[in-house]
Coordinates of C-alpha atoms in Angstrom, one line a residue:
X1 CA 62.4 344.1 315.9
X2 CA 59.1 344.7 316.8
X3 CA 56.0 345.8 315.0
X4 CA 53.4 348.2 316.6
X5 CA 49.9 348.4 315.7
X6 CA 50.0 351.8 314.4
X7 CA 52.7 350.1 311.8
X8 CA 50.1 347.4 311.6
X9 CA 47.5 349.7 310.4
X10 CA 49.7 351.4 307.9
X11 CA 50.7 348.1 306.3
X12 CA 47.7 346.2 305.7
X13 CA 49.1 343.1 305.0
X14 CA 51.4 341.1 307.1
X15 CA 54.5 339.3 305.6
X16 CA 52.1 336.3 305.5
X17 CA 50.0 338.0 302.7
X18 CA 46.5 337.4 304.7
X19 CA 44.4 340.4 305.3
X20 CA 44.1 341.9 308.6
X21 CA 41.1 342.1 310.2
X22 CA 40.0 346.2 309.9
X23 CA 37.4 348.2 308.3
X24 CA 37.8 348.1 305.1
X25 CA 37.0 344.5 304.5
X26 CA 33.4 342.8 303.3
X27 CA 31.9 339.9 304.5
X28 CA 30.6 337.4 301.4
X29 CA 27.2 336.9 303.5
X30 CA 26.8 340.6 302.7
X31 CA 27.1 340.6 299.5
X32 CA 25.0 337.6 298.7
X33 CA 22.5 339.7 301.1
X34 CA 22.5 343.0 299.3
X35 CA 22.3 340.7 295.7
X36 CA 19.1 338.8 297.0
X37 CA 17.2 341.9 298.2
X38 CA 18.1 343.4 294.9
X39 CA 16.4 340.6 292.9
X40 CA 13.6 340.8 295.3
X41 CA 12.8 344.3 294.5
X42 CA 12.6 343.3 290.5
X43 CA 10.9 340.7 291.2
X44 CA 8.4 342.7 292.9
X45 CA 8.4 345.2 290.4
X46 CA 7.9 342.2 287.4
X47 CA 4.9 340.7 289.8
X48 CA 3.0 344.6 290.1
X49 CA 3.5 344.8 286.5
X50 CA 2.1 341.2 286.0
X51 CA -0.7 341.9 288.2
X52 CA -1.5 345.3 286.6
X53 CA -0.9 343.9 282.8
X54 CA -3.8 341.1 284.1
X55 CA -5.6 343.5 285.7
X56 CA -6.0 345.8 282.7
X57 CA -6.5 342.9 280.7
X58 CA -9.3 341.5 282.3
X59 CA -11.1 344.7 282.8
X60 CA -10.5 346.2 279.5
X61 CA -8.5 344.6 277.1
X62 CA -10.1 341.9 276.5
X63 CA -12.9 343.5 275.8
X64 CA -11.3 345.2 272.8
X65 CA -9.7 343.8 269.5
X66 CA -6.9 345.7 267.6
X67 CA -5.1 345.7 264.8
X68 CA -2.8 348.2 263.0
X69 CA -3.1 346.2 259.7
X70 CA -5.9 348.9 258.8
X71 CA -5.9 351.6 256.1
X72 CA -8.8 354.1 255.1
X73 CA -10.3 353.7 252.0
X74 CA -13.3 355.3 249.7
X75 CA -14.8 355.4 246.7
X76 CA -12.5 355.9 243.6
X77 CA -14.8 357.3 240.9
X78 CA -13.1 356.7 237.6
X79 CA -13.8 359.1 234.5
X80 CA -13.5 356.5 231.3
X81 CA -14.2 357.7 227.6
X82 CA -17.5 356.7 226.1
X83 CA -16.6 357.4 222.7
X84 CA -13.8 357.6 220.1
X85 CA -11.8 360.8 219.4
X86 CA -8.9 362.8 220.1
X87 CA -8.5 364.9 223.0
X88 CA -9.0 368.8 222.5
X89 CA -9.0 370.0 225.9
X90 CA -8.7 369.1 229.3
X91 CA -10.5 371.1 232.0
X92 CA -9.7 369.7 235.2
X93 CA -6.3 369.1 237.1
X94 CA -5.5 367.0 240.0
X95 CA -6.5 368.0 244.0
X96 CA -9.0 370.3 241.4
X97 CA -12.3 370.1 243.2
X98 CA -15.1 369.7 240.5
X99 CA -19.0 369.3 240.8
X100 CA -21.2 366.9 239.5
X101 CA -21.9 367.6 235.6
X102 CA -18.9 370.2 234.8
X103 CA -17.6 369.7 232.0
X104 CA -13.4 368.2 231.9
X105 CA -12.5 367.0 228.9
X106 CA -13.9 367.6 225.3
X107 CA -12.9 365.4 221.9
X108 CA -12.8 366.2 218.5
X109 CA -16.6 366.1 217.5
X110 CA -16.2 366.7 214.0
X111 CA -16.2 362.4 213.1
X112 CA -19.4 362.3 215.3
X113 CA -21.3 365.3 214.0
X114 CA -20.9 363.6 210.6
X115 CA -22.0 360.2 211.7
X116 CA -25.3 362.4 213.5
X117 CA -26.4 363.7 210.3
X118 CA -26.0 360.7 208.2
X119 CA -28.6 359.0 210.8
X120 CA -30.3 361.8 210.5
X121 CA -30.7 361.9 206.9
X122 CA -31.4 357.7 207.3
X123 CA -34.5 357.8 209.1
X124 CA -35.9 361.1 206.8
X125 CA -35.3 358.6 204.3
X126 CA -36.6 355.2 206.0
X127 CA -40.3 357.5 207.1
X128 CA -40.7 358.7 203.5
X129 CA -40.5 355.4 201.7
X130 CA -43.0 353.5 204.3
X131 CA -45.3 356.3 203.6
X132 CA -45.0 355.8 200.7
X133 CA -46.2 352.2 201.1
X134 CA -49.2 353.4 202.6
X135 CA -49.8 355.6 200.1
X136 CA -49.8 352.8 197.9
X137 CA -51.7 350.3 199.9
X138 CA -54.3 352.9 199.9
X139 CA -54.0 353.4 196.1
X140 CA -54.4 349.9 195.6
X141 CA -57.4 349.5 198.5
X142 CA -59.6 351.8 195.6
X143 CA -58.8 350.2 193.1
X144 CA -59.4 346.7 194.7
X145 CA -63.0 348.3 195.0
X146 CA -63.6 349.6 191.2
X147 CA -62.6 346.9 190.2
X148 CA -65.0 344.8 192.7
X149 CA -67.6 347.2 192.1
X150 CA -67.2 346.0 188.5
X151 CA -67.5 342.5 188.9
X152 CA -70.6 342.9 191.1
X153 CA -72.2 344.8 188.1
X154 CA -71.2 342.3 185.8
X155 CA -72.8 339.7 188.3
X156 CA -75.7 341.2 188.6
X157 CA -76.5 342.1 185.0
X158 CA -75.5 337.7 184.2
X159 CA -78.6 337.5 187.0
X160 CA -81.0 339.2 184.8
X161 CA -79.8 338.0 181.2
X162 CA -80.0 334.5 183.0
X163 CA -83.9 334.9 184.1
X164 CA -84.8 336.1 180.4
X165 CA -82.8 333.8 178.3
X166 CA -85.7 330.6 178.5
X167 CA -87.9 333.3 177.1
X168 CA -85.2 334.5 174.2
X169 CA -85.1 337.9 175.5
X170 CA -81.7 337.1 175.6
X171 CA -78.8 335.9 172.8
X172 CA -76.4 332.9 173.9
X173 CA -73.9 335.3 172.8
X174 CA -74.6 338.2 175.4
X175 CA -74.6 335.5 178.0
X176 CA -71.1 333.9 176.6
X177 CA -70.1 337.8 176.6
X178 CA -71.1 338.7 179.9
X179 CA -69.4 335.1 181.7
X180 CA -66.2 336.1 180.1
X181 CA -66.3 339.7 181.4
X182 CA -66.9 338.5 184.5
X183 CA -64.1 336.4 184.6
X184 CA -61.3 339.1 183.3
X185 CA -63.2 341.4 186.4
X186 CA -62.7 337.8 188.8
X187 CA -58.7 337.7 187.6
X188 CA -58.4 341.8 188.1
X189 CA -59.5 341.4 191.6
X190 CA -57.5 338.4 192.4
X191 CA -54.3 340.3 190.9
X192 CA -55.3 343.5 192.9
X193 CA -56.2 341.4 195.8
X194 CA -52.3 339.9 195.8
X195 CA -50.8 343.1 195.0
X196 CA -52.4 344.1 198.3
X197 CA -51.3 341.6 200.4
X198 CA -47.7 341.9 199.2
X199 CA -48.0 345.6 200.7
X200 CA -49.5 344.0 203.5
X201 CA -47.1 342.1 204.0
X202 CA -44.3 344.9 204.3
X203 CA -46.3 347.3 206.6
X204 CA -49.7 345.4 207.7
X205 CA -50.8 345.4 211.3
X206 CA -48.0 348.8 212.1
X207 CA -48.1 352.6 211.4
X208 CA -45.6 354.4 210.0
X209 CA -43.7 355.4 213.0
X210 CA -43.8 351.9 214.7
X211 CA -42.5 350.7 211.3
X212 CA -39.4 348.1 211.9
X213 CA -37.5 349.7 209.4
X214 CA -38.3 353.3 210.7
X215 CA -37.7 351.7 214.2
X216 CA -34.6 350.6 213.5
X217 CA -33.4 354.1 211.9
X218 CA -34.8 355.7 215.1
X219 CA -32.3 354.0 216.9
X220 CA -29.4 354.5 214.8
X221 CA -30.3 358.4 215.1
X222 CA -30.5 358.1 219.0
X223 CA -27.0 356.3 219.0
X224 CA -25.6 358.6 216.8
X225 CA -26.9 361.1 219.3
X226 CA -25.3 359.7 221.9
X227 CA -22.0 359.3 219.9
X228 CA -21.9 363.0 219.2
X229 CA -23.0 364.4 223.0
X230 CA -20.5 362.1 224.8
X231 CA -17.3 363.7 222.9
X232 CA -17.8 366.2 226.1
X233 CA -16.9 364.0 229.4
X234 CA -18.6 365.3 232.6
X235 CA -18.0 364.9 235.9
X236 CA -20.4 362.1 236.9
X237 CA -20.2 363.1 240.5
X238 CA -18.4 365.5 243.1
X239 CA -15.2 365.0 244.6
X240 CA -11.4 365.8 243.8
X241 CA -9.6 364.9 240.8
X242 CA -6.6 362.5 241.1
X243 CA -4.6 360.3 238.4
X244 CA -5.5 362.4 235.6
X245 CA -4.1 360.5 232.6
X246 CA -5.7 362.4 229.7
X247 CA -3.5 364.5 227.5
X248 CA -4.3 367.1 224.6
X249 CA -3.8 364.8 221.6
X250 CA -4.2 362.0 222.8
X251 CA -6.6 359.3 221.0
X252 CA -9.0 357.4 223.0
X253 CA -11.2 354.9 223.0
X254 CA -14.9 353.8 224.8
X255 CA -13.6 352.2 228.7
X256 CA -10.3 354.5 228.6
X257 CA -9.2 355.7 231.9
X258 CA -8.9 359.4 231.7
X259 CA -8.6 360.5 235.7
X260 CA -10.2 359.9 238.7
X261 CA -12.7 361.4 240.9
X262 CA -12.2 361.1 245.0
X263 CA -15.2 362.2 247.3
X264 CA -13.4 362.8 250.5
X265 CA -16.9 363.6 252.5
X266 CA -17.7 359.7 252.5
X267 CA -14.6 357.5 253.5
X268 CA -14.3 353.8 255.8
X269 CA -11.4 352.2 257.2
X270 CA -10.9 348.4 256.2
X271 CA -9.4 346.5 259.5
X272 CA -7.8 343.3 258.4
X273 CA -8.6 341.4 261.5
X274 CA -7.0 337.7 262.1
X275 CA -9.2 335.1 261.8
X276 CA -8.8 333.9 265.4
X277 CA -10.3 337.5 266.6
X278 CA -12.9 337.5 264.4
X279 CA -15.5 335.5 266.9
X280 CA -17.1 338.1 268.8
X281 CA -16.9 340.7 266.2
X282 CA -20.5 341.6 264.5
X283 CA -21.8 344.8 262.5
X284 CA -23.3 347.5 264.9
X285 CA -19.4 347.5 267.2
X286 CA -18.1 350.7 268.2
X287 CA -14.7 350.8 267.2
X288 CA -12.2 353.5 267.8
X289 CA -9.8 354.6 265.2
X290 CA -6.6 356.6 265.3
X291 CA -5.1 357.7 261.5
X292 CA -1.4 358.1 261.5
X293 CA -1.9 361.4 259.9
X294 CA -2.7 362.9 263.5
X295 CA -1.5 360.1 265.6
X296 CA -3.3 360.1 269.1
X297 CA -4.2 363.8 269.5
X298 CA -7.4 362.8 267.0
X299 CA -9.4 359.5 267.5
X300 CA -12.4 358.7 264.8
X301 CA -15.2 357.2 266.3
X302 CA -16.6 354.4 263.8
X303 CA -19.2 351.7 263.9
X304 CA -18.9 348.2 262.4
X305 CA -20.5 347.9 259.2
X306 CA -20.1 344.5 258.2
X307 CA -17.7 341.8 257.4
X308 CA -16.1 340.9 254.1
X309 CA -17.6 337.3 252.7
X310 CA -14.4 336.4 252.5
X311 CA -10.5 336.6 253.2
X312 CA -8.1 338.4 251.5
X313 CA -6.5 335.6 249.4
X314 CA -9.7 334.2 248.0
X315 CA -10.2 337.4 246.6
X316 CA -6.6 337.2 245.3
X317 CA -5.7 337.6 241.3
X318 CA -3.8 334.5 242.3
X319 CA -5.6 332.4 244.9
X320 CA -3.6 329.9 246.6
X321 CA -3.9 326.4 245.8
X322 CA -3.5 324.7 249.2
X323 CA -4.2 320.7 247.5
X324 CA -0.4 320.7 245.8
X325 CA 1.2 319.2 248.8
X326 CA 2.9 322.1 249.7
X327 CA 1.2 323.8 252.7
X328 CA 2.2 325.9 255.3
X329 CA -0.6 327.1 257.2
X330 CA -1.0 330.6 257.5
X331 CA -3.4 332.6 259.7
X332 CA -6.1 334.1 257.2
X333 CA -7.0 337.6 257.8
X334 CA -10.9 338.9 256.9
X335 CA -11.3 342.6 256.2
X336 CA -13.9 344.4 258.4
X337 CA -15.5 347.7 257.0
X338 CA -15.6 350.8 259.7
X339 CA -17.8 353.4 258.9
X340 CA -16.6 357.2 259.9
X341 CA -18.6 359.8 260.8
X342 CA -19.0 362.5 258.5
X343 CA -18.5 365.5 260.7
X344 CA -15.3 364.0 262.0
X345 CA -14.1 364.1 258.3
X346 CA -15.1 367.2 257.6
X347 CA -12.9 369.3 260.8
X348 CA -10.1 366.6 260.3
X349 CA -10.0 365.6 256.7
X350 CA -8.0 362.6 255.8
X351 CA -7.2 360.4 252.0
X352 CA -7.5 357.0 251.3
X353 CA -4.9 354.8 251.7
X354 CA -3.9 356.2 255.4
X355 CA -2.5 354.2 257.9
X356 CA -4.5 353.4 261.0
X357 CA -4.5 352.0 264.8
X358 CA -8.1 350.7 264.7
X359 CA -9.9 349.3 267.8
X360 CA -13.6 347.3 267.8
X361 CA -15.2 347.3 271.0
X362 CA -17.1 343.8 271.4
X363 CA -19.0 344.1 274.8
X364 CA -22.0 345.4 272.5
X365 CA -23.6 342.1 271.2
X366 CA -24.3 344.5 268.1
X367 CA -26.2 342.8 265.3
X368 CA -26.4 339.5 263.7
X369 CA -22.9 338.3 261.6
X370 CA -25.4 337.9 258.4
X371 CA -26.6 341.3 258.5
X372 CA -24.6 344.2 257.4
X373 CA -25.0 348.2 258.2
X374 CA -23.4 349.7 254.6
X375 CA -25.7 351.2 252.5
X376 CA -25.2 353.1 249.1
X377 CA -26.8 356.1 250.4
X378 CA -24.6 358.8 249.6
X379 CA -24.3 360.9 246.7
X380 CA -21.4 358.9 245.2
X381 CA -23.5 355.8 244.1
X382 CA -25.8 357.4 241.9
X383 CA -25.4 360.2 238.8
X384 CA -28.2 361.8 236.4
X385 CA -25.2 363.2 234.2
X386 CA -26.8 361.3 232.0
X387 CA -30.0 361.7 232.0
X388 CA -30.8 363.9 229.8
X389 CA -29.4 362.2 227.0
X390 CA -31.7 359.5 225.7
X391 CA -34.9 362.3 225.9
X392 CA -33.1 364.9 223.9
X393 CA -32.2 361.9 221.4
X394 CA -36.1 360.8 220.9
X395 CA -37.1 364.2 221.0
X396 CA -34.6 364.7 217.4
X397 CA -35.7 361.5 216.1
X398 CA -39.7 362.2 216.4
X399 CA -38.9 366.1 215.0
X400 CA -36.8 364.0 212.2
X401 CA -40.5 361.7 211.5
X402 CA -42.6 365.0 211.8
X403 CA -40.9 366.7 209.4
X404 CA -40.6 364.0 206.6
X405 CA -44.0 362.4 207.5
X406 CA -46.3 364.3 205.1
X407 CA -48.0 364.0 202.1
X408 CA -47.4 365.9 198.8
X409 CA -48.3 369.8 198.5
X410 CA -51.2 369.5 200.5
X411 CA -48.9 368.8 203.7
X412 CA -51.5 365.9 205.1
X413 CA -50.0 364.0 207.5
X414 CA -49.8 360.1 206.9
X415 CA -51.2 359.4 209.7
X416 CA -54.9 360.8 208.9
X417 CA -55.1 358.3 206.1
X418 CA -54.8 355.8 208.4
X419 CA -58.7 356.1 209.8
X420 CA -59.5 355.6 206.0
X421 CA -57.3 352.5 205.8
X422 CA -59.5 350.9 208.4
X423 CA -62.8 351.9 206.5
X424 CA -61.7 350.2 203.5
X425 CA -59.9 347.4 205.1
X426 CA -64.0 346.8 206.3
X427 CA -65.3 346.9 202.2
X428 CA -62.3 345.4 200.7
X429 CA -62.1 341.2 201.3
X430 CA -59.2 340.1 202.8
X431 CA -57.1 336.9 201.4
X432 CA -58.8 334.3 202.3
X433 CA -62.3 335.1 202.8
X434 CA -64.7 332.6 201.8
X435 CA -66.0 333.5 198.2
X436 CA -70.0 333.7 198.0
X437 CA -72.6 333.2 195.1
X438 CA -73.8 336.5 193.7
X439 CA -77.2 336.0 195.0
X440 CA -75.3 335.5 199.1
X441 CA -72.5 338.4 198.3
X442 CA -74.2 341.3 196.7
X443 CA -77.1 341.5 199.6
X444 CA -74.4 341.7 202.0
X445 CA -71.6 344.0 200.6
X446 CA -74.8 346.3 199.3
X447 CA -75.8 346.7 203.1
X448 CA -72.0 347.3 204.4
X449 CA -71.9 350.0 201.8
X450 CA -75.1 351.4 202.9
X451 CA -73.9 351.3 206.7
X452 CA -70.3 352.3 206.9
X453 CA -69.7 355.9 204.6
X454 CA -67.3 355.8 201.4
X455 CA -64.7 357.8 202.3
X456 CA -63.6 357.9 198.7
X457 CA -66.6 357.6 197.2
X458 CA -65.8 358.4 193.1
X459 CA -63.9 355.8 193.0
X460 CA -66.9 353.0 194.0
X461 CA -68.8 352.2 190.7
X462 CA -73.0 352.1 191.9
X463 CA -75.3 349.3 190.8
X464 CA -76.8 351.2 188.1
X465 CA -74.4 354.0 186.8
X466 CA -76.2 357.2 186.0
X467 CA -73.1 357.5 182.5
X468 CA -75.5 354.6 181.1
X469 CA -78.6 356.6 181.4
X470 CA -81.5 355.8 182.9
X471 CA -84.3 353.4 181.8
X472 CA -87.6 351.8 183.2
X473 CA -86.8 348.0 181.9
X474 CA -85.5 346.0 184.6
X475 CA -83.5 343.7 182.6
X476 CA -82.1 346.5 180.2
X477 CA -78.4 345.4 180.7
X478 CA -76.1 348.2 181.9
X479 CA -73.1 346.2 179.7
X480 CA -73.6 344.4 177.1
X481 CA -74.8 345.3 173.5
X482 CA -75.7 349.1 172.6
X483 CA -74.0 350.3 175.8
X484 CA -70.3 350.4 174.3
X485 CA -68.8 348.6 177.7
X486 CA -67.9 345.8 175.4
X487 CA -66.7 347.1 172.6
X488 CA -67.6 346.6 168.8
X489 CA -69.8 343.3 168.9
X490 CA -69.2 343.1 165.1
X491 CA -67.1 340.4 164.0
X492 CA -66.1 338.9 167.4
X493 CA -66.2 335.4 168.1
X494 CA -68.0 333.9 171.4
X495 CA -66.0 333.4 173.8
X496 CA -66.0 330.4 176.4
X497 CA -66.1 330.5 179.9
X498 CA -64.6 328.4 182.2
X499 CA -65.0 325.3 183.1
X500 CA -67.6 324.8 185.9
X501 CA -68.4 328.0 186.0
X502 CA -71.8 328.3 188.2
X503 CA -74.3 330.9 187.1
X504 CA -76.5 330.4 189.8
X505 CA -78.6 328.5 191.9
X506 CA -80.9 325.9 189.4
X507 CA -78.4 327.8 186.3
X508 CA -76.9 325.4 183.5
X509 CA -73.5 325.4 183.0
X510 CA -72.7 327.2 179.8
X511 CA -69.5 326.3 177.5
X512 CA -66.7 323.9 177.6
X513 CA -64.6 325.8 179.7
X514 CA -61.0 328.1 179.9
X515 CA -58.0 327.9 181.8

C-alpha cells in the first residue's frame, strides 16, 4: 500500500523513526547562533558597565574616601556630687532642657551648716588669741623700756658717785649699793628682753590677719564654705539632661555620677577611616555626611578637623600585645573628627551616637597632617557656676576677723597698735645687739628718744625724775641714800658685784665678784 504526502505530513515520523524534513525542525547551528549573540549582548552590557564603573572612578571616586564605620558624637557633660549628703530633691528629668546655673539637685545641708559654723567660731577664736599676743608683746615692749629707763638711771647716777668717790664725796657702800642695783636692773631687762623674743617668736615679722594660725583657720572657714554651698548642684552648662541616676534618698559622695548634660548645638561625627586611606587625608577636607536618621534626603556638610594621634586599639582598656607570637595582622583603623555646621544642626537636629555614611573629599590639599582645626570655643568648655564661690567665702572669713579683731571696751582695732609696735621696736634693743659702755649707750638712746616721739610716754622713766625733787648739785644721786629707792640702809650688809664688772673707762674694778 502506498503512502501519500498528505499522510506523510500527518505522521511525522516514518516507520524508520527519523524525522522528516518540515518546518517544524531547528537546525543546531542556530541555536549555537542565537546562544552566542546572547552572550554577546551581556558581555556588552558587563564592558559599558566596566567602562562607566572606571569612568566614574577616575573622575570622581577616587577623589573621595568613604566609610560607613562613622557615628556622631558630642560632648557628654557629667553632673558629679562635690560633697557628702543625702539627696532631698531632684529638679531636673531627662530630654529636660536646663540652663547654665539652675539649680537640680539639693542635699541635706544640715551636716554642712554645722561644720560652717564650727569654722566659723575657729577662726573668731584663732584672731582673738594672736591679738592677744600683740597685746602682750606690746605690754612687754613698755616694760622692756621702764625697766631700761631704770638701768640707764642707775648707770648714770654710778658715773657721778664714781667721779666723787677719790674725793670721799662718796661711801664705798653707795658705790657697792648702786653696782648691785644695777645688776638686778641688767637681769630684769635680760628677762624682759627673752620674754620678748619668745612672743617674737610666735607672731614676729606678721600681723594678725597674715598670722599662720589665723591663715590656716581662714581656710578651714572657706572650705567649710564651700562644703555648705555645694549641697545645691547646678547645672554647669546648657544642654539636655540624659542618664539621670540621682534619687531622693539616696547618699552620695564627692565624684558621684548624678546625670548628664548633652548640648546638642555643638556635635562632630568620628569617621574611623582604614589606615590604607588615611594618606591623602589632612584637616581643612570637605567631607560630606549623610546620618541615618534622614538617610539621603539631608546631607551635613563638614570639614576635617583633625586626626586622632592614634588608632583605636592603642587607646584600648586592653591594648593588644602583638610580641606573644600570636599575630594576625589586622587593618588598623584611625578616627577622623568632622566638624558640623551649626545651622545644619539647628533645622535638622540629630543625637550622639547616630549612624552615618560619611565622605572626605581629598582634591583640596587642605592643611598640614600636624596641624588640627578643633578648638574649645564653644560654650560647653568653660563654666563660671562656680565662681562666685571662693569670693563669697573670703568675704565671710575677713567679716569673721573684723568682727573679733578688736580691743577691749574701747573697740580699737589691733591693727592701729601696730604703727606703735614699730616705734618701740626702734627704742627697745633687739637680741643680739651689741651691748655699749654707759658713756657710748646713753648719748645715743638719749638722742633716739629726743628724735622719734614716745608714743607711750608714762611709761619711760626721764634722767632726772621730777618724784625726787629738784636740786642744783650735780652729783646729788637720784637713788641712793635719803631718796628711799633703796630701801632702809640701816642694818644691810654690802653687797658685791660681779665679777669683772667695768665701771668705766680708767674705773677700778670694785668687789670680788657674784654669779
Amino acid at each position: 500500500m502506498t503512502t501519500t504526502t498528505a499522510d506523510m505530513s500527518q505522521h511525522p515520523q516514518s516507520a524508520g523513526g527519523s524525522p522528516p524534513a518540515g518546518p517544524y525542525r531547528i537546525h543546531p547551528k542556530a541555536i549555537r547562533a542565537r546562544r552566542n549573540r546572547r552572550l554577546l549582548v551581556v558581555a556588552g552590557l558587563v564592558l559599558v558597565a566596566t567602562v562607566a564603573y572606571l569612568v566614574h572612578w577616575y573622575t570622581h571616586d577616587r577623589f573621595w574616601v568613604r566609610t560607613d564605620n562613622a557615628y556622631v558624637t558630642g560632648n557628654l557633660v557629667p553632673v558629679a556630687a562635690q560633697a557628702s549628703g543625702i539627696v532631698t530633691q531632684v529638679l531636673a528629668e531627662e530630654t529636660q532642657f536646663v540652663n547654665r546655673g539652675d539649680l537640680m539637685i539639693k542635699l541635706d545641708e544640715h551636716q554642712a551648716y554645722a561644720a560652717l559654723g564650727r569654722a566659723r567660731g575657729r577662726l573668731g577664736e584663732e584672731v582673738r588669741r594672736i591679738a592677744s599676743l600683740f597685746i602682750n608683746r606690746k605690754q612687754l615692749a613698755e616694760k622692756l623700756r621702764s625697766r631700761r629707763a631704770r638701768l640707764e638711771l642707775a648707770e648714770h647716777d654710778m658715773d657721778r658717785y664714781q667721779r666723787a668717790a677719790p674725793s670721799g664725796a662718796i661711801s664705798k657702800q653707795i658705790l657697792q649699793n648702786t653696782a648691785d642695783k644695777i645688776a638686778s636692773l641688767d637681769a630684769e631687762v635680760r628677762e624682759t628682753q627673752a620674754e620678748l623674743d619668745s612672743l617674737d617668736a610666735q607672731i614676729g615679722g606678721t600681723t594678725v590677719m597674715a598670722h599662720p594660725a589665723v591663715d590656716l583657720a581662714k581656710h578651714q572657714l572657706i572650705e567649710a564654705h564651700l562644703e555648705y554651698t555645694r549641697q545645691q548642684i547646678r547645672a554647669p552648662i546648657s544642654g539636655y539632661v540624659a542618664k539621670r541616676k540621682a534619687q531622693v534618698g539616696d547618699r552620695v559622695q564627692p565624684g558621684a555620677l548624678l546625670m548628664t548634660i548633652v548640648p546638642l548645638d555643638h556635635l562632630w561625627v568620628e569617621a574611623n577611616l582604614r589606615e590604607t586611606e588615611l594618606q591623602h587625608v589632612r584637616p581643612g577636607q570637605p567631607a560630606l555626611v549623610n546620618v541615618s536618621l534622614y538617610g539621603s534626603k539631608q546631607t551635613f556638610h563638614g570639614t576635617v578637623e583633625g586626626l586622632v594621634p592614634g588608632s583605636g586599639s592603642a587607646f584600648a582598656l586592653l591594648p593588644p600585645d602583638n610580641s606573644t607570637g600570636n599575630f594576625i595582622h589586622i587593618v588598623e583603623r584611625v578616627p577622623v573628627r568632622i566638624a558640623l555646621p551649626a545651622d545644619e544642626l539647628r533645622e535638622h537636629p540629630i543625637r550622639p551616637g547616630l549612624s552615618t555614611v560619611t565622605s572626605i573629599n581629598i582634591t583640596e590639599s587642605g592643611q598640614s597632617v600636624w596641624t588640627s582645626l578643633a578648638t574649645p570655643s564653644t560654650a560647653e568648655y568653660e563654666t563660671d557656676v562656680y565662681a562666685d564661690e571662693l569670693p563669697m567665702a573670703e568675704s565671710l572669713a575677713k567679716e569673721v576677723i573684723a568682727t573679733n579683731l578688736v580691743v577691749g571696751d574701747r573697740g580699737e582695732s589691733i591693727d592701729s597698735l601696730l604703727d606703735e609696735e614699730e616705734e618701740i621696736q626702734r627704742i627697745v634693743p633687739r637680741k643680739g645687739d651689741a651691748r655699749t659702755s654707759p658713756e657710748g649707750r646713753v648719748p645715743v638712746e638719749r638722742d633716739r628718744m629726743r628724735t622719734h616721739r614716745d608714743p607711750v610716754p608714762s611709761s619711760f622713766i626721764p634722767r632726772r625724775s621730777p618724784d625726787l625733787g629738784a636740786t642744783t648739785d650735780p652729783l646729788t644721786p637720784s637713788i641712793g641714800p635719803g631718796s628711799g629707792s633703796l630701801g632702809p640702809e640701816a642694818g644691810r650688809s654690802p653687797s658685791r658685784l660681779r665679777s669683772g664688772f667695768e665701771m668705766g673707762e680708767g674705773r677700778q674694778v670694785l668687789g670680788t665678784g657674784r654669779h
